PDB file of C-alpha atoms in Angstrom:
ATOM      1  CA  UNK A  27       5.728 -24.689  29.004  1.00 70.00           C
ATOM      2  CA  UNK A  28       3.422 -24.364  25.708  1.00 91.00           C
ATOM      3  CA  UNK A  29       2.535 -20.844  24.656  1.00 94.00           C
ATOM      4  CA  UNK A  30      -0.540 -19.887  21.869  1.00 96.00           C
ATOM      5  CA  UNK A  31       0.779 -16.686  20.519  1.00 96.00           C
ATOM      6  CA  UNK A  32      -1.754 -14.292  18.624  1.00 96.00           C
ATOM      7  CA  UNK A  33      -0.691 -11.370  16.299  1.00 95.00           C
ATOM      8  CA  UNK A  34      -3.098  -8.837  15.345  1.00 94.00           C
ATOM      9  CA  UNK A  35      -1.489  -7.142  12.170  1.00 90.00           C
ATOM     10  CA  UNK A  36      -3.185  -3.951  11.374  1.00 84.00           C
ATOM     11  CA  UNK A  37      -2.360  -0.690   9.457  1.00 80.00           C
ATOM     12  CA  UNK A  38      -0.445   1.278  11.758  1.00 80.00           C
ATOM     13  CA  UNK A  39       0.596  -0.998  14.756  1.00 86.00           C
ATOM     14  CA  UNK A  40       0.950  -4.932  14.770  1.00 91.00           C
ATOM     15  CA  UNK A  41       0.157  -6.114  18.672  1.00 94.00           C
ATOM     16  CA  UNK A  42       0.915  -9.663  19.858  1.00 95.00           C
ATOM     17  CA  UNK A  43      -0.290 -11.423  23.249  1.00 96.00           C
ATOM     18  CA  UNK A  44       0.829 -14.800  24.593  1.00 95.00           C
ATOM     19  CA  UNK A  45      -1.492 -17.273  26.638  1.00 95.00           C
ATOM     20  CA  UNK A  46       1.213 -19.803  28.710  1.00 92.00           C
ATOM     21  CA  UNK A  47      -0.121 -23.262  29.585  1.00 86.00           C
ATOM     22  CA  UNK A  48      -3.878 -22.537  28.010  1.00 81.00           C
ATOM     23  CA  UNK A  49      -4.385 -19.986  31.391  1.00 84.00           C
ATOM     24  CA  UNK A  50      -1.763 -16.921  32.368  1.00 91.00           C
ATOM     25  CA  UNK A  51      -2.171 -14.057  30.110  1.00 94.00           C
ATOM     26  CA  UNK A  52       1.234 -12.605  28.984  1.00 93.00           C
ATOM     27  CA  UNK A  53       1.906  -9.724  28.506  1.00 92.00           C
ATOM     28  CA  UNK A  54       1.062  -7.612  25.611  1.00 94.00           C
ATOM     29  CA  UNK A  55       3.217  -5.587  22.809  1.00 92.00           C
ATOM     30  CA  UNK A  56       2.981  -3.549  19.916  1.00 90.00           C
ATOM     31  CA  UNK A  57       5.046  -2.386  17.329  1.00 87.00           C
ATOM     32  CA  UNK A  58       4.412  -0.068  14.294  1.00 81.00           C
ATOM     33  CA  UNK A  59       3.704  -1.548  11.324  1.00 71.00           C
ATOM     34  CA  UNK A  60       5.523  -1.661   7.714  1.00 70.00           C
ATOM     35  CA  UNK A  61       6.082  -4.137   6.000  1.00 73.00           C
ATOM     36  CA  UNK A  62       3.495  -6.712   7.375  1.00 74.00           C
ATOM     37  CA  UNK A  63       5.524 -10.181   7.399  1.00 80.00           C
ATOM     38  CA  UNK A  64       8.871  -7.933   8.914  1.00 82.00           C
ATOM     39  CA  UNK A  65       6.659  -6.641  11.524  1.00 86.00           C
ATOM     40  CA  UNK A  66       5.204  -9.769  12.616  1.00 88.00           C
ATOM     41  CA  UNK A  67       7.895 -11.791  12.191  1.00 87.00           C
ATOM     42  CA  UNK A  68       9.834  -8.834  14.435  1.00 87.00           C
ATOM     43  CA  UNK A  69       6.856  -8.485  16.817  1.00 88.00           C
ATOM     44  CA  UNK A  70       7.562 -12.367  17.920  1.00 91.00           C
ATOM     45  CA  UNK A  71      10.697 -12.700  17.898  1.00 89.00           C
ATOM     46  CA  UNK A  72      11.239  -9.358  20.220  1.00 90.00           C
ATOM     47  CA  UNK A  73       8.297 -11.117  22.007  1.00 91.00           C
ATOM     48  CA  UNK A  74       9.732 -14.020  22.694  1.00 92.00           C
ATOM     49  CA  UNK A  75      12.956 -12.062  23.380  1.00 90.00           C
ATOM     50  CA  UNK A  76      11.443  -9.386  26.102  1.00 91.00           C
ATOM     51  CA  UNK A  77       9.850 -12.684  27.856  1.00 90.00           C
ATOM     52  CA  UNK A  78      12.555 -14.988  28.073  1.00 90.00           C
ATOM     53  CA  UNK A  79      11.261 -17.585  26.583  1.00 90.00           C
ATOM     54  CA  UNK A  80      12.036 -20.073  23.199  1.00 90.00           C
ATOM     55  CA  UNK A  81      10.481 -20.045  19.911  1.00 92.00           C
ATOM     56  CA  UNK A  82      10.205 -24.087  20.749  1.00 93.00           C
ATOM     57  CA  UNK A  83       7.825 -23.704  23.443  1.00 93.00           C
ATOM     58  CA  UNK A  84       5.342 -21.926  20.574  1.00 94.00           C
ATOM     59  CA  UNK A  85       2.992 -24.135  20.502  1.00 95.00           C
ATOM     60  CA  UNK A  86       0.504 -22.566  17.591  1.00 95.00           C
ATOM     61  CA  UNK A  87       0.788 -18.995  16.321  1.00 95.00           C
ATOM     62  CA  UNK A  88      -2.866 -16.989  15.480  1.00 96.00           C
ATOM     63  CA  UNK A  89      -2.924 -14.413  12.951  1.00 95.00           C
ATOM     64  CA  UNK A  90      -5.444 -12.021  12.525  1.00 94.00           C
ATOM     65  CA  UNK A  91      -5.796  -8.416  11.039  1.00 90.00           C
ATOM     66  CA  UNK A  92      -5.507  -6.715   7.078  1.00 85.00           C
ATOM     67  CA  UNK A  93      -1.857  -7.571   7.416  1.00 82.00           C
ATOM     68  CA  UNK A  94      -2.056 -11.337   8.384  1.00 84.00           C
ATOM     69  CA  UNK A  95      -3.879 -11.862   4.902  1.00 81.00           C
ATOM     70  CA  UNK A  96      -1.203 -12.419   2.391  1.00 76.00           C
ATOM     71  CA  UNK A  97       0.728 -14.300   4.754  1.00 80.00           C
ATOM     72  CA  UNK A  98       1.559 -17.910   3.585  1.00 76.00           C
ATOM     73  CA  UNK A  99       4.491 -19.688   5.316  1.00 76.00           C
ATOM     74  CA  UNK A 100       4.411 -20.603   9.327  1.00 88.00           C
ATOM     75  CA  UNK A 101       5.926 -17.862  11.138  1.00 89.00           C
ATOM     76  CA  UNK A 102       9.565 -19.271  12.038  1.00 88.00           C
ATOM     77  CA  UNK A 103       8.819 -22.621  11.877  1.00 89.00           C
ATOM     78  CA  UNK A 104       5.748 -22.947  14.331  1.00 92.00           C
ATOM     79  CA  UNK A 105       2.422 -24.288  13.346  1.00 93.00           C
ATOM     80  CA  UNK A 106       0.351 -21.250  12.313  1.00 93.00           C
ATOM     81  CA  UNK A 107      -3.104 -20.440  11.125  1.00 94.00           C
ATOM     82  CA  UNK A 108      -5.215 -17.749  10.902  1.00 94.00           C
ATOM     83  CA  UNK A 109      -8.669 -16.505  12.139  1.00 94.00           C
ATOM     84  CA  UNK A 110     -11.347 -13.715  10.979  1.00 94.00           C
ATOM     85  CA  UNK A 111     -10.505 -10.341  12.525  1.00 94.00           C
ATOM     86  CA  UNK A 112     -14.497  -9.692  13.775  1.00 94.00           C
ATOM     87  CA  UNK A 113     -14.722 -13.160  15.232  1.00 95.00           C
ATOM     88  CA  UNK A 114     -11.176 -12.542  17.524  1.00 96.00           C
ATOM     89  CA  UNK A 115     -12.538  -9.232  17.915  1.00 96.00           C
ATOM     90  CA  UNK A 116     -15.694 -10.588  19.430  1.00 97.00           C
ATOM     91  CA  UNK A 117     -13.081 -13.490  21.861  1.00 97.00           C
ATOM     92  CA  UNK A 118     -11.047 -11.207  22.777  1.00 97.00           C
ATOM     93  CA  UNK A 119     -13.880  -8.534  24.130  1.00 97.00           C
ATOM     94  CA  UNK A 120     -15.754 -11.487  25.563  1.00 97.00           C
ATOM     95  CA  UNK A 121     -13.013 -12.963  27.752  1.00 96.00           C
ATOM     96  CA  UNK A 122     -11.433  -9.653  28.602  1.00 96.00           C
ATOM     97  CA  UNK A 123     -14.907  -7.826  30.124  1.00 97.00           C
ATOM     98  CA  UNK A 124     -16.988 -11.249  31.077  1.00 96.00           C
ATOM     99  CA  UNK A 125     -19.915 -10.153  29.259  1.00 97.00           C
ATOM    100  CA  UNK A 126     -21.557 -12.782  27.396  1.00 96.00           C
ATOM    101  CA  UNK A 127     -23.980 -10.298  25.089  1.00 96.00           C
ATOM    102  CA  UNK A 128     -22.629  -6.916  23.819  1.00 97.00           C
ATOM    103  CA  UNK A 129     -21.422  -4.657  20.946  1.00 97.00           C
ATOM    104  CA  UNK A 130     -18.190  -4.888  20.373  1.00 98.00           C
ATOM    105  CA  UNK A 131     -16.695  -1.094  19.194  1.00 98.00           C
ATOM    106  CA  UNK A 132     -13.185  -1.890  17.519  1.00 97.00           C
ATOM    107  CA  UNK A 133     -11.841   1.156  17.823  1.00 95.00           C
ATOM    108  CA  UNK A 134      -8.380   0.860  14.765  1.00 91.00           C
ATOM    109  CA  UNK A 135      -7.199   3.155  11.545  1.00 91.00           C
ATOM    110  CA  UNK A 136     -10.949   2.985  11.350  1.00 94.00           C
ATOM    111  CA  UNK A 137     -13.910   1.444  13.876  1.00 96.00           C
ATOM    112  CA  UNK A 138     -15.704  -2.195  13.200  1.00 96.00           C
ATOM    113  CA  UNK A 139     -18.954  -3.126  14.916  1.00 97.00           C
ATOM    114  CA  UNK A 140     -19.139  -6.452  15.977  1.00 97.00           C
ATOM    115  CA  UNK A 141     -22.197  -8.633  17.781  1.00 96.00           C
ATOM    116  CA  UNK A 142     -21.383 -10.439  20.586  1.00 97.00           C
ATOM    117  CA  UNK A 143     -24.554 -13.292  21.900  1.00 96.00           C
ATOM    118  CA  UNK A 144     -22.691 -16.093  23.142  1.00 94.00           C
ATOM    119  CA  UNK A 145     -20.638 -18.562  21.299  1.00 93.00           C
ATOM    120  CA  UNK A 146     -22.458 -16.351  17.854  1.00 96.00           C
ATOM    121  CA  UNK A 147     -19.895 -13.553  16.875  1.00 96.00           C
ATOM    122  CA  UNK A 148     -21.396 -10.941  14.176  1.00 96.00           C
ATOM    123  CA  UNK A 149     -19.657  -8.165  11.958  1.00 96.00           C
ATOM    124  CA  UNK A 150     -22.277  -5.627  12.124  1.00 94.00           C
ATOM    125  CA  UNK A 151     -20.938  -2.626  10.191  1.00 95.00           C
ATOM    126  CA  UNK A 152     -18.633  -0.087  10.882  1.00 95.00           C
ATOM    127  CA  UNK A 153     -17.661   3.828  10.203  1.00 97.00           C
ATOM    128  CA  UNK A 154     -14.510   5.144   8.491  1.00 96.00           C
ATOM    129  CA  UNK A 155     -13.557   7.137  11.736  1.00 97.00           C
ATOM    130  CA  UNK A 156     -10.487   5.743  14.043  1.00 96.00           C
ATOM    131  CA  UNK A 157      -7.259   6.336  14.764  1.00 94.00           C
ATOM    132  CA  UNK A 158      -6.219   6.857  11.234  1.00 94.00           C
ATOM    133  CA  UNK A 159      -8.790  10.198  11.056  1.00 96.00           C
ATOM    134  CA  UNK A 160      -7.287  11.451  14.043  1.00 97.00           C
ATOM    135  CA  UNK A 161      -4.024  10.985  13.097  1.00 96.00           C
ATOM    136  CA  UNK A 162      -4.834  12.399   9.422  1.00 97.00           C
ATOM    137  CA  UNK A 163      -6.200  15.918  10.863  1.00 98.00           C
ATOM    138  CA  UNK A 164      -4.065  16.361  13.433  1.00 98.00           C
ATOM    139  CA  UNK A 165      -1.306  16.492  10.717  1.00 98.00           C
ATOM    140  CA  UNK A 166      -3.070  18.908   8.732  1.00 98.00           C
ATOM    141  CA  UNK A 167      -4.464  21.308  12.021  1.00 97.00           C
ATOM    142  CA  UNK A 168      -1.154  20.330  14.030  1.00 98.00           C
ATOM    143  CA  UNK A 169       1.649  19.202  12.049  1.00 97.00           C
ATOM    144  CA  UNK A 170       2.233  16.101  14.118  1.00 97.00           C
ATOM    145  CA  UNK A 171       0.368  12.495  13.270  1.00 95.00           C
ATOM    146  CA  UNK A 172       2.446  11.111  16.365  1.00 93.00           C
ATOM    147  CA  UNK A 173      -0.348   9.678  18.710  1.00 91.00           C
ATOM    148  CA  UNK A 174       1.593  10.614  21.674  1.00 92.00           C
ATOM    149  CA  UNK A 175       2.386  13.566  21.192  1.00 96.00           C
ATOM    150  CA  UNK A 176      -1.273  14.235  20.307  1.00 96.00           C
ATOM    151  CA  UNK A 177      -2.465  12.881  23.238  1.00 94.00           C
ATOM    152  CA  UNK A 178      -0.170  14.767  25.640  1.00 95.00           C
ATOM    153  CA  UNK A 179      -1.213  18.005  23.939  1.00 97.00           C
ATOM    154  CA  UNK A 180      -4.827  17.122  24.624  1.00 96.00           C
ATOM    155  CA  UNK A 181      -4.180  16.782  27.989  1.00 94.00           C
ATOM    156  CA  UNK A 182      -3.081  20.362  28.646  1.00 96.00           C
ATOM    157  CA  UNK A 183      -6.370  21.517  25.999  1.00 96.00           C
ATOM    158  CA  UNK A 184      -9.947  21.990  26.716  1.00 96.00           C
ATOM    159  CA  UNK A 185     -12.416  20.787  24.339  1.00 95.00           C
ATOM    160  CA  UNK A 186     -15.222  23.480  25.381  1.00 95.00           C
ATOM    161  CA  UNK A 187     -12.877  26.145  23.598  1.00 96.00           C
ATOM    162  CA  UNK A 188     -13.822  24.210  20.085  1.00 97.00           C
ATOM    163  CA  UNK A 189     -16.945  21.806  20.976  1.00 96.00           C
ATOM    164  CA  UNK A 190     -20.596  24.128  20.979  1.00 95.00           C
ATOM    165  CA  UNK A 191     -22.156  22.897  24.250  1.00 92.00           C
ATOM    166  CA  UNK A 192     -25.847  23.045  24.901  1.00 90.00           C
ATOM    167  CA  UNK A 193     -25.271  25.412  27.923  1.00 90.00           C
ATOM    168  CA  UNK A 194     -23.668  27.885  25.023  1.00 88.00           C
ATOM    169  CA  UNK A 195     -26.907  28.066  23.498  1.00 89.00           C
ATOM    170  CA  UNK A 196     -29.560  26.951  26.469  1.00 84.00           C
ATOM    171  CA  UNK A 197     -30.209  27.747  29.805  1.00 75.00           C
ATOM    172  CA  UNK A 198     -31.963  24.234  30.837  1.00 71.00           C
ATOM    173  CA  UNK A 199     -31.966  21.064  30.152  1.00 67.00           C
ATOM    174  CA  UNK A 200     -32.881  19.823  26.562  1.00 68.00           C
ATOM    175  CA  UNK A 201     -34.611  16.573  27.817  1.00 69.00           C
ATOM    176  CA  UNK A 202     -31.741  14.195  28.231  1.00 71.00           C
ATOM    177  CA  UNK A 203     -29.005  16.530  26.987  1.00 76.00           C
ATOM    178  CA  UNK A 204     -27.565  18.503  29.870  1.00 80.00           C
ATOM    179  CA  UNK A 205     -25.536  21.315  29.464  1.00 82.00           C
ATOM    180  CA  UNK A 206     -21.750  19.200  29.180  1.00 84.00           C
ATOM    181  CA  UNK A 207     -23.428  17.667  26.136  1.00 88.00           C
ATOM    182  CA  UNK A 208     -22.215  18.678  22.770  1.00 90.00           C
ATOM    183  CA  UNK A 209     -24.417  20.521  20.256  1.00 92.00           C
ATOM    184  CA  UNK A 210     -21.907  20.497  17.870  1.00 95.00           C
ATOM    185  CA  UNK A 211     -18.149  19.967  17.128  1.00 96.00           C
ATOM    186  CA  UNK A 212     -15.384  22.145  16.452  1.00 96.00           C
ATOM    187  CA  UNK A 213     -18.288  24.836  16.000  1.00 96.00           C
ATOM    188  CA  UNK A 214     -16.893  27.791  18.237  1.00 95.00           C
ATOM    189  CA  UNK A 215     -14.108  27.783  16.375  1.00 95.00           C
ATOM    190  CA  UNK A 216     -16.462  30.341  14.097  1.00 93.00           C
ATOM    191  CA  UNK A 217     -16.293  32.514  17.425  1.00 91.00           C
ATOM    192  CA  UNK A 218     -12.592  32.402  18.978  1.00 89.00           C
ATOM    193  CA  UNK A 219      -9.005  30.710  17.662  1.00 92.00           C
ATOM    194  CA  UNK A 220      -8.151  27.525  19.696  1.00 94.00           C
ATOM    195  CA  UNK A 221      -4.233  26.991  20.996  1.00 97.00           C
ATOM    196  CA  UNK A 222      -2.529  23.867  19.475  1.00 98.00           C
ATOM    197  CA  UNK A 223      -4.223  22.478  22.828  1.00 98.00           C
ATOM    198  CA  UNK A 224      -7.667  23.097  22.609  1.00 97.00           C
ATOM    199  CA  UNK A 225      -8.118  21.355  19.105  1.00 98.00           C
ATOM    200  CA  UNK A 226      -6.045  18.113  19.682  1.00 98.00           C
ATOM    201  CA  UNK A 227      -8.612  17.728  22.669  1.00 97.00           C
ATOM    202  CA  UNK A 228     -10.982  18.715  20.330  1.00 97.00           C
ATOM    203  CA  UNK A 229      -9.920  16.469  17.690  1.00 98.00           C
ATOM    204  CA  UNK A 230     -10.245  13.293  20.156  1.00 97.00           C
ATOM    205  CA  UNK A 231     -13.474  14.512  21.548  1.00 96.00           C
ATOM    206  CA  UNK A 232     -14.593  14.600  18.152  1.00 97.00           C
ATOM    207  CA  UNK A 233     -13.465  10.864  16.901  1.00 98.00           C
ATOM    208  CA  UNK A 234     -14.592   9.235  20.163  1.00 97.00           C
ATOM    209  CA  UNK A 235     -18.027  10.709  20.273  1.00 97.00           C
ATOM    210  CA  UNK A 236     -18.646  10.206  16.645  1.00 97.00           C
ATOM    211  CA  UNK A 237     -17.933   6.604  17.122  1.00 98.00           C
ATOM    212  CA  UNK A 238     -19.837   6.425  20.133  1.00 97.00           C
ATOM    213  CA  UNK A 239     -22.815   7.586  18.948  1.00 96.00           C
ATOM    214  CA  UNK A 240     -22.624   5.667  15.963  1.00 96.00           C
ATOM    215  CA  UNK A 241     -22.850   2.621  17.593  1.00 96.00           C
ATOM    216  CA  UNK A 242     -25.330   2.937  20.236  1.00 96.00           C
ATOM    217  CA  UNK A 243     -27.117   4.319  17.012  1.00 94.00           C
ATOM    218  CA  UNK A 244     -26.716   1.332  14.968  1.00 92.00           C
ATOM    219  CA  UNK A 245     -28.526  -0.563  17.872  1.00 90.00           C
ATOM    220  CA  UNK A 246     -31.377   1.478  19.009  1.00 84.00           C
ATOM    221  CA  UNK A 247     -33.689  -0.770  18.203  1.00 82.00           C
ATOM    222  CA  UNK A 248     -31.641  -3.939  19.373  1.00 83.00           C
ATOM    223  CA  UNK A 249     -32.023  -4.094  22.866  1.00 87.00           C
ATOM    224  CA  UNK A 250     -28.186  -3.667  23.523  1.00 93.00           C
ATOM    225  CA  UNK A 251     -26.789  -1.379  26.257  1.00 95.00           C
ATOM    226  CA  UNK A 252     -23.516  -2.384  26.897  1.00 97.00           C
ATOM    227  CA  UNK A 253     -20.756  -1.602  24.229  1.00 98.00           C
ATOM    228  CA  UNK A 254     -16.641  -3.310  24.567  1.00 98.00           C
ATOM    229  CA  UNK A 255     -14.520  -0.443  23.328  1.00 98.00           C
ATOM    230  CA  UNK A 256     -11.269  -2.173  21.975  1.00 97.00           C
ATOM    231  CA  UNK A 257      -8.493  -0.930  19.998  1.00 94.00           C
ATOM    232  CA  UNK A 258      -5.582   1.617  20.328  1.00 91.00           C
ATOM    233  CA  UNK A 259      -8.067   4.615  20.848  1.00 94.00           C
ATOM    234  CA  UNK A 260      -8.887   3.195  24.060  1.00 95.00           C
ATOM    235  CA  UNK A 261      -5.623   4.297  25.585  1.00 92.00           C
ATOM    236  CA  UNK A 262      -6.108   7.743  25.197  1.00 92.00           C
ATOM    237  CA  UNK A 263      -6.778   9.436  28.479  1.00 91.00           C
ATOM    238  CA  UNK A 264      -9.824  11.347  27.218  1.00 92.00           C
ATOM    239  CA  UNK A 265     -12.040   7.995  26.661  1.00 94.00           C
ATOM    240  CA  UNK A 266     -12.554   8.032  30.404  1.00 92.00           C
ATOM    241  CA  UNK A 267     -13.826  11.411  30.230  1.00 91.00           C
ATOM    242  CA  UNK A 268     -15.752  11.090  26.708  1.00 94.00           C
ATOM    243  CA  UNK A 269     -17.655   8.203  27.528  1.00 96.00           C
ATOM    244  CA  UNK A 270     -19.286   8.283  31.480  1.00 94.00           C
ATOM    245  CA  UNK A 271     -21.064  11.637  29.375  1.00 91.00           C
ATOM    246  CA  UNK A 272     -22.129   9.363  26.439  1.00 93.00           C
ATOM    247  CA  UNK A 273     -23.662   6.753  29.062  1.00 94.00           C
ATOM    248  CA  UNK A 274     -25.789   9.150  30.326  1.00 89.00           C
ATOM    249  CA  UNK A 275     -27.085  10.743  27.267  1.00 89.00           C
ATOM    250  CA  UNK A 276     -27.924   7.387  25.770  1.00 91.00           C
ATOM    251  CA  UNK A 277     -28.614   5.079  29.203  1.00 92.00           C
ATOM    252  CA  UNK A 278     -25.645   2.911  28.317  1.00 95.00           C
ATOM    253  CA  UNK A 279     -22.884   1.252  29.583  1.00 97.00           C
ATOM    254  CA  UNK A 280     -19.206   1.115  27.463  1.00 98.00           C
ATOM    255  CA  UNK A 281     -16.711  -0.791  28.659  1.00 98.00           C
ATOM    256  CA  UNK A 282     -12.867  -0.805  28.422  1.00 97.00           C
ATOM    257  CA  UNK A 283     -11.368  -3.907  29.679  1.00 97.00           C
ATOM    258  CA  UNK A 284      -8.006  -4.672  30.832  1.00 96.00           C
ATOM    259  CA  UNK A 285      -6.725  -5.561  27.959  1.00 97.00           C
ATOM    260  CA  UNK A 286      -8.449  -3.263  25.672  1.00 97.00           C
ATOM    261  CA  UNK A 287      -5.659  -2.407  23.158  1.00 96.00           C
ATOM    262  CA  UNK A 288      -4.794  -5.972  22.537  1.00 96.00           C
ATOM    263  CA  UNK A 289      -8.277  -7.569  22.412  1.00 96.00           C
ATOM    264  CA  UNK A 290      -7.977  -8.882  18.911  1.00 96.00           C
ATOM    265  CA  UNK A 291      -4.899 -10.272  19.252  1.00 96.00           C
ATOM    266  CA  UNK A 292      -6.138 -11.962  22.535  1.00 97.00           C
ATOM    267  CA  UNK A 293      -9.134 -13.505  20.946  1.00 97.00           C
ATOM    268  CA  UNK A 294      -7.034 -15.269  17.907  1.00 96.00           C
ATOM    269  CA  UNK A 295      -5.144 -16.391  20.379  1.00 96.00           C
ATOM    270  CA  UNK A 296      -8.007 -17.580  22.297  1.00 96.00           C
ATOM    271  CA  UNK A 297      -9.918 -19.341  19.099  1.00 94.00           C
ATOM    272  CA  UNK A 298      -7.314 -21.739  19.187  1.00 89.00           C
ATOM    273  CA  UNK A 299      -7.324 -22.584  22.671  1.00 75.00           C
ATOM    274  CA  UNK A 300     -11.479 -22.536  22.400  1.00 72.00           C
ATOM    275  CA  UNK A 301     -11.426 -24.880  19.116  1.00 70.00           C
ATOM    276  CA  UNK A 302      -9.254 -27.558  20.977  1.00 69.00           C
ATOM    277  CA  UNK A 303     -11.182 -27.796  23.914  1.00 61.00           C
TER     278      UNK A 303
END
């Protein structure tokens, strides 16, 4: 058995992925992040652990992420390298949706852009909204920056208590924007005091459509309509109710594949397996 592991250190959470015998897909696991080289050298070697599997059949272990750079020595012995954060970004999205020509929205502390045509992987830009604002605010409005907890609170809220929606302030139709479609955020708070509820749903509302619209924004005159959402945002329950209303305001398509949380990590693993082929 020969296993390409790839680590995806970030800010708050370090994920790692296995690929066994250059095909099955293992699976995923995150852990929060500290120090970096204790939490990757941790994140494997519960990895290997929770698998049942040896460190000897580690065949090559990918890092990628802010956390990965200062790293110098192989990671408990195996043969280790690293690889650009946008272009495993781009690997991982590609293999995990099947699209060959996309924007990839890396959805982390904060939210990368990345251009997908092909074999050609492209940073693009990015925003300083992400996980990290989310968790940020909701400590200040909440007193929690525990993504869980946020997220179950959310569930139980109702965004329309704090979002301004265009059927607040119109009868019809504003050309594309129907009336579910937010004029403007957190705005009737000026009108009526949320519950704890109302603004955590509020608060991910808020994130997720600002980072929506800022990248089908950043390619309006690119010719792309399908966006890979990736990143630990993408397991909040409210991106499958943010984002079907953002593909019909902007004609769209966004995508969340399988995998989404652990895309980066996936595509360093998969740059190795690609550059030995």
């Amino acid at each position: 058995m020969s296993i390409i592991i790839g680590i995806d250190a970030g800010i708050s959470s370090t994920k790692i992925i296995g690929i066994e015998n250059g095909e099955r897909i293992m699976a995923p696991m995150a852990v929060k992040s500290g120090d970096a080289s204790s939490a990757i050298y941790g994140a494997l070697g519960k990895y290997l652990n929770d698998n049942d599997t040896t460190l000897e059949s580690v065949e090559q272990v990918m890092l990628t992420g802010i956390g990965a750079k200062d790293l110098k020595s192989p990671i408990l012995g195996r043969p280790t390298a690293k690889v650009d954060e946008f272009i495993a970004n781009g690997m991982g999205a590609r293999f995990d949706s099947g699209l060959n020509h996309m924007i990839v929205v890396s959805m982390g502390t904060g939210t990368s852009l990345a251009r997908v045509d092909g074999d050609e992987i492209r940073h693009i830009g990015g925003i300083g909204m992400g996980g990290g604002s989310l968790q940020g605010l909701a400590r200040l409005l909440l007193g929690t920056s525990n993504v869980k907890e946020i997220s179950n609170m959310a569930d139980k809220g109702n965004p329309a208590h704090v979002n301004l929606l265009i059927e607040d302030i119109c009868k019809d139709e504003l050309g594309n924007l129907t009336g579910d479609a937010t004029a403007s955020l957190f705005a009737k708070v000026l009108q009526r005091t949320p519950n704890d509820n109302d603004i955590a749903a509020g608060l991910i509302h808020m994130v997720l459509e600002t980072i929506g619209s800022a990248a089908v924004l950043s390619q309006l005159n690119g010719g792309y309509k399908d966006f890979v959402l990736v990143g630990g945002l993408t397991e909040s329950s409210l991106c499958r109710e943010v984002f079907p209303l953002m593909e019909k305001l902007y004609s769209v398509h966004f995508h969340i594949p399988k995998y989404a949380p652990y895309c980066t990590a996936l595509g360093a693993a998969l740059s190795y397996k690609y550059e030995n082929e």
